[in-house]
Amino acid sequence: TFKANYEALTVANVVAAKKSRDEGTDRPKDLELNEFGDMTEAEYMAMQSGGSAAPEAAEEPEMAPEKGALETVMEASAAQSEASSALAEAADALAEEEQKLAEQLGMDSIEELENAIDAMEGIDTDGGEIDTSDVREARVRSAYLDWCKEYGKQPDESRFPTFSSNFLAMEEYAKENGREMVLNKYADCTEEEYR
């Protein structure tokens, strides 16, 4: 009885979700099993009307004939088929939602959406970690060239590593202390050169 009630609720929840999606309405709250989830409808109704949840002792319960192995297998197969259908509907609904989201974000496909989400989490398209060192170096190099222009200096590859180290340290300090980073004319100097 519990399994039948659980399956009925699962199917009802999937159908309700699909209906609300198709109609463009808010999805209703999912139905959940409660403490009466293992009762038949008749047992529940009897209990609600003041009777016992269990069948009357005076009544002889009808004995169902024993099922054969083939009948049991057929019932299990039918239940599995229903569950597979419910899962397929849920997967289709998810795919539709993902496609809508991708379109709203201006992406051409769900795959492009998944790659963007992975990239935000630092995962590359091959499943590995994204290497951001190239992006960081390009950002620092651009700041170096702007700094050279501002202070009338010629870009010098021998000075860039010192600038880069100072720039990243100042950037981290500014971030940790909630301050704006300001470069001065000594941004490419070592501590010894500055003194």
mmCIF file of C-alpha atoms in Angstrom:
data_model
loop_
_atom_site.group_PDB
_atom_site.id
_atom_site.type_symbol
_atom_site.label_atom_id
_atom_site.label_comp_id
_atom_site.label_asym_id
_atom_site.label_seq_id
_atom_site.Cartn_x
_atom_site.Cartn_y
_atom_site.Cartn_z
ATOM 1 C CA THR A 1 0.000 0.000 0.000
ATOM 2 C CA PHE A 2 2.808 2.412 0.856
ATOM 3 C CA LYS A 3 4.526 1.808 -2.497
ATOM 4 C CA ALA A 4 1.293 2.342 -4.423
ATOM 5 C CA ASN A 5 0.613 5.585 -2.538
ATOM 6 C CA TYR A 6 4.194 6.769 -3.118
ATOM 7 C CA GLU A 7 3.996 6.026 -6.850
ATOM 8 C CA ALA A 8 0.625 7.776 -7.136
ATOM 9 C CA LEU A 9 2.007 10.914 -5.439
ATOM 10 C CA THR A 10 5.137 10.917 -7.592
ATOM 11 C CA VAL A 11 3.123 10.681 -10.803
ATOM 12 C CA ALA A 12 0.672 13.355 -9.565
ATOM 13 C CA ASN A 13 3.582 15.709 -8.761
ATOM 14 C CA VAL A 14 5.175 15.238 -12.190
ATOM 15 C CA VAL A 15 1.851 15.743 -13.976
ATOM 16 C CA ALA A 16 1.099 18.875 -11.925
ATOM 17 C CA ALA A 17 4.555 20.305 -12.644
ATOM 18 C CA LYS A 18 4.178 19.674 -16.374
ATOM 19 C CA LYS A 19 0.681 21.183 -16.419
ATOM 20 C CA SER A 20 1.823 24.338 -14.601
ATOM 21 C CA ARG A 21 4.825 24.659 -16.935
ATOM 22 C CA ASP A 22 2.639 24.233 -20.029
ATOM 23 C CA GLU A 23 0.111 26.765 -18.741
ATOM 24 C CA GLY A 24 2.813 29.188 -17.556
ATOM 25 C CA THR A 25 1.550 29.182 -13.975
ATOM 26 C CA ASP A 26 3.415 28.728 -10.703
ATOM 27 C CA ARG A 27 4.222 25.159 -9.829
ATOM 28 C CA PRO A 28 2.035 23.901 -6.981
ATOM 29 C CA LYS A 29 3.603 22.583 -3.796
ATOM 30 C CA ASP A 30 4.532 18.910 -4.165
ATOM 31 C CA LEU A 31 2.282 16.399 -2.468
ATOM 32 C CA GLU A 32 4.006 14.446 0.301
ATOM 33 C CA LEU A 33 3.249 11.261 2.172
ATOM 34 C CA ASN A 34 2.163 11.680 5.777
ATOM 35 C CA GLU A 35 1.696 9.289 8.688
ATOM 36 C CA PHE A 36 -1.248 7.659 6.870
ATOM 37 C CA GLY A 37 0.839 6.783 3.800
ATOM 38 C CA ASP A 38 0.644 3.052 4.474
ATOM 39 C CA MET A 39 -3.184 2.929 4.611
ATOM 40 C CA THR A 40 -5.630 2.129 1.851
ATOM 41 C CA GLU A 41 -8.340 4.663 1.143
ATOM 42 C CA ALA A 42 -10.913 2.433 2.882
ATOM 43 C CA GLU A 43 -8.735 2.126 6.002
ATOM 44 C CA TYR A 44 -8.215 5.882 6.106
ATOM 45 C CA MET A 45 -11.923 6.656 5.655
ATOM 46 C CA ALA A 46 -12.861 4.124 8.368
ATOM 47 C CA MET A 47 -10.392 5.730 10.760
ATOM 48 C CA GLN A 48 -11.701 9.229 9.985
ATOM 49 C CA SER A 49 -15.286 8.161 10.716
ATOM 50 C CA GLY A 50 -14.306 6.914 14.153
ATOM 51 C CA GLY A 51 -13.626 3.318 13.228
ATOM 52 C CA SER A 52 -10.409 1.447 13.483
ATOM 53 C CA ALA A 53 -7.755 1.713 10.806
ATOM 54 C CA ALA A 54 -7.525 -2.063 10.844
ATOM 55 C CA PRO A 55 -10.314 -4.164 9.327
ATOM 56 C CA GLU A 56 -12.912 -5.467 11.787
ATOM 57 C CA ALA A 57 -11.855 -8.653 13.527
ATOM 58 C CA ALA A 58 -15.249 -10.256 12.884
ATOM 59 C CA GLU A 59 -14.870 -9.917 9.152
ATOM 60 C CA GLU A 60 -12.794 -12.497 7.402
ATOM 61 C CA PRO A 61 -10.379 -10.720 5.122
ATOM 62 C CA GLU A 62 -10.514 -11.932 1.591
ATOM 63 C CA MET A 63 -7.429 -13.867 0.723
ATOM 64 C CA ALA A 64 -5.994 -12.962 -2.608
ATOM 65 C CA PRO A 65 -4.902 -15.921 -4.610
ATOM 66 C CA GLU A 66 -1.167 -16.403 -4.665
ATOM 67 C CA LYS A 67 0.471 -14.837 -7.654
ATOM 68 C CA GLY A 68 2.646 -16.805 -9.934
ATOM 69 C CA ALA A 69 6.161 -15.712 -10.810
ATOM 70 C CA LEU A 70 5.086 -14.516 -14.262
ATOM 71 C CA GLU A 71 2.294 -12.346 -12.845
ATOM 72 C CA THR A 72 4.659 -10.833 -10.282
ATOM 73 C CA VAL A 73 7.209 -10.084 -12.993
ATOM 74 C CA MET A 74 4.528 -8.518 -15.210
ATOM 75 C CA GLU A 75 3.337 -6.243 -12.368
ATOM 76 C CA ALA A 76 6.904 -5.216 -11.581
ATOM 77 C CA SER A 77 7.521 -4.519 -15.255
ATOM 78 C CA ALA A 78 4.375 -2.371 -15.475
ATOM 79 C CA ALA A 79 5.401 -0.417 -12.360
ATOM 80 C CA GLN A 80 8.885 0.084 -13.767
ATOM 81 C CA SER A 81 7.415 1.259 -17.057
ATOM 82 C CA GLU A 82 5.230 3.820 -15.247
ATOM 83 C CA ALA A 83 8.201 5.049 -13.240
ATOM 84 C CA SER A 84 10.324 5.274 -16.403
ATOM 85 C CA SER A 85 7.599 7.309 -18.092
ATOM 86 C CA ALA A 86 7.435 9.678 -15.120
ATOM 87 C CA LEU A 87 11.226 10.059 -15.173
ATOM 88 C CA ALA A 88 11.198 10.674 -18.933
ATOM 89 C CA GLU A 89 8.560 13.390 -18.482
ATOM 90 C CA ALA A 90 10.615 14.967 -15.719
ATOM 91 C CA ALA A 91 13.769 14.858 -17.880
ATOM 92 C CA ASP A 92 11.902 16.438 -20.796
ATOM 93 C CA ALA A 93 10.570 19.155 -18.501
ATOM 94 C CA LEU A 94 14.084 19.853 -17.204
ATOM 95 C CA ALA A 95 15.465 20.036 -20.741
ATOM 96 C CA GLU A 96 12.747 22.533 -21.689
ATOM 97 C CA GLU A 97 13.553 24.692 -18.651
ATOM 98 C CA GLU A 98 17.288 24.569 -19.418
ATOM 99 C CA GLN A 99 16.623 25.554 -23.053
ATOM 100 C CA LYS A 100 14.459 28.499 -21.945
ATOM 101 C CA LEU A 101 17.185 29.639 -19.553
ATOM 102 C CA ALA A 102 19.848 29.338 -22.253
ATOM 103 C CA GLU A 103 17.721 31.429 -24.630
ATOM 104 C CA GLN A 104 17.041 34.053 -21.956
ATOM 105 C CA LEU A 105 20.802 34.361 -21.418
ATOM 106 C CA GLY A 106 21.392 34.719 -25.170
ATOM 107 C CA MET A 107 22.987 31.304 -25.618
ATOM 108 C CA ASP A 108 22.428 28.993 -28.550
ATOM 109 C CA SER A 109 22.268 25.676 -26.717
ATOM 110 C CA ILE A 110 22.011 23.898 -23.396
ATOM 111 C CA GLU A 111 25.598 22.733 -23.892
ATOM 112 C CA GLU A 112 26.744 26.353 -24.078
ATOM 113 C CA LEU A 113 24.810 27.063 -20.851
ATOM 114 C CA GLU A 114 26.397 24.066 -19.111
ATOM 115 C CA ASN A 115 29.878 25.182 -20.226
ATOM 116 C CA ALA A 116 29.228 28.697 -18.889
ATOM 117 C CA ILE A 117 28.062 27.334 -15.532
ATOM 118 C CA ASP A 118 31.117 25.058 -15.381
ATOM 119 C CA ALA A 119 33.408 27.989 -16.215
ATOM 120 C CA MET A 120 31.912 30.010 -13.362
ATOM 121 C CA GLU A 121 32.841 27.123 -11.079
ATOM 122 C CA GLY A 122 36.380 26.897 -12.505
ATOM 123 C CA ILE A 123 35.769 23.771 -14.590
ATOM 124 C CA ASP A 124 37.126 23.649 -18.145
ATOM 125 C CA THR A 125 35.189 22.091 -21.059
ATOM 126 C CA ASP A 126 37.378 18.976 -20.802
ATOM 127 C CA GLY A 127 36.379 18.559 -17.139
ATOM 128 C CA GLY A 128 39.692 19.778 -15.753
ATOM 129 C CA GLU A 129 40.440 22.958 -13.847
ATOM 130 C CA ILE A 130 40.543 26.203 -15.842
ATOM 131 C CA ASP A 131 44.019 27.721 -16.079
ATOM 132 C CA THR A 132 43.586 31.441 -15.326
ATOM 133 C CA SER A 133 47.277 32.327 -15.310
ATOM 134 C CA ASP A 134 47.144 33.567 -18.945
ATOM 135 C CA VAL A 135 44.227 35.847 -18.151
ATOM 136 C CA ARG A 136 45.962 37.214 -15.059
ATOM 137 C CA GLU A 137 49.204 37.873 -16.936
ATOM 138 C CA ALA A 138 47.348 39.655 -19.741
ATOM 139 C CA ARG A 139 45.515 41.818 -17.180
ATOM 140 C CA VAL A 140 48.762 42.701 -15.353
ATOM 141 C CA ARG A 141 50.615 43.343 -18.631
ATOM 142 C CA SER A 142 47.844 45.708 -19.739
ATOM 143 C CA ALA A 143 48.083 47.556 -16.397
ATOM 144 C CA TYR A 144 51.884 47.738 -16.854
ATOM 145 C CA LEU A 145 51.578 49.310 -20.311
ATOM 146 C CA ASP A 146 49.018 51.830 -19.012
ATOM 147 C CA TRP A 147 51.296 52.615 -16.056
ATOM 148 C CA CYS A 148 54.299 53.135 -18.379
ATOM 149 C CA LYS A 149 52.286 55.628 -20.463
ATOM 150 C CA GLU A 150 51.037 57.459 -17.383
ATOM 151 C CA TYR A 151 54.551 57.922 -15.969
ATOM 152 C CA GLY A 152 56.334 58.417 -19.292
ATOM 153 C CA LYS A 153 58.415 55.231 -19.010
ATOM 154 C CA GLN A 154 59.429 52.817 -21.732
ATOM 155 C CA PRO A 155 58.119 49.249 -21.223
ATOM 156 C CA ASP A 156 61.039 47.105 -20.130
ATOM 157 C CA GLU A 157 60.698 43.317 -19.957
ATOM 158 C CA SER A 158 63.380 43.143 -17.270
ATOM 159 C CA ARG A 159 61.239 45.438 -15.040
ATOM 160 C CA PHE A 160 57.917 43.657 -15.739
ATOM 161 C CA PRO A 161 58.361 40.780 -13.229
ATOM 162 C CA THR A 162 58.929 43.268 -10.394
ATOM 163 C CA PHE A 163 55.947 45.367 -11.499
ATOM 164 C CA SER A 164 53.804 42.228 -11.728
ATOM 165 C CA SER A 165 54.770 41.079 -8.233
ATOM 166 C CA ASN A 166 54.117 44.542 -6.763
ATOM 167 C CA PHE A 167 50.859 44.936 -8.697
ATOM 168 C CA LEU A 168 49.431 41.595 -7.502
ATOM 169 C CA ALA A 169 50.494 42.266 -3.888
ATOM 170 C CA MET A 170 48.920 45.745 -3.947
ATOM 171 C CA GLU A 171 45.787 44.377 -5.599
ATOM 172 C CA GLU A 172 45.424 41.723 -2.880
ATOM 173 C CA TYR A 173 46.008 44.303 -0.134
ATOM 174 C CA ALA A 174 43.425 46.655 -1.632
ATOM 175 C CA LYS A 175 40.879 43.847 -1.903
ATOM 176 C CA GLU A 176 41.442 42.651 1.680
ATOM 177 C CA ASN A 177 41.139 46.186 3.084
ATOM 178 C CA GLY A 178 38.324 47.471 0.890
ATOM 179 C CA ARG A 179 40.455 50.178 -0.649
ATOM 180 C CA GLU A 180 41.058 51.411 -4.160
ATOM 181 C CA MET A 181 44.429 50.410 -5.567
ATOM 182 C CA VAL A 182 46.552 53.359 -6.672
ATOM 183 C CA LEU A 183 49.878 52.881 -8.456
ATOM 184 C CA ASN A 184 52.644 55.421 -8.056
ATOM 185 C CA LYS A 185 55.859 55.959 -10.018
ATOM 186 C CA TYR A 186 57.675 53.324 -7.920
ATOM 187 C CA ALA A 187 55.442 50.395 -8.926
ATOM 188 C CA ASP A 188 58.298 48.696 -10.846
ATOM 189 C CA CYS A 189 60.880 49.081 -8.075
ATOM 190 C CA THR A 190 62.176 46.437 -5.710
ATOM 191 C CA GLU A 191 62.302 47.296 -1.998
ATOM 192 C CA GLU A 192 66.046 47.956 -2.264
ATOM 193 C CA GLU A 193 65.582 50.318 -5.221
ATOM 194 C CA TYR A 194 62.773 52.167 -3.432
ATOM 195 C CA ARG A 195 64.907 52.865 -0.340
#
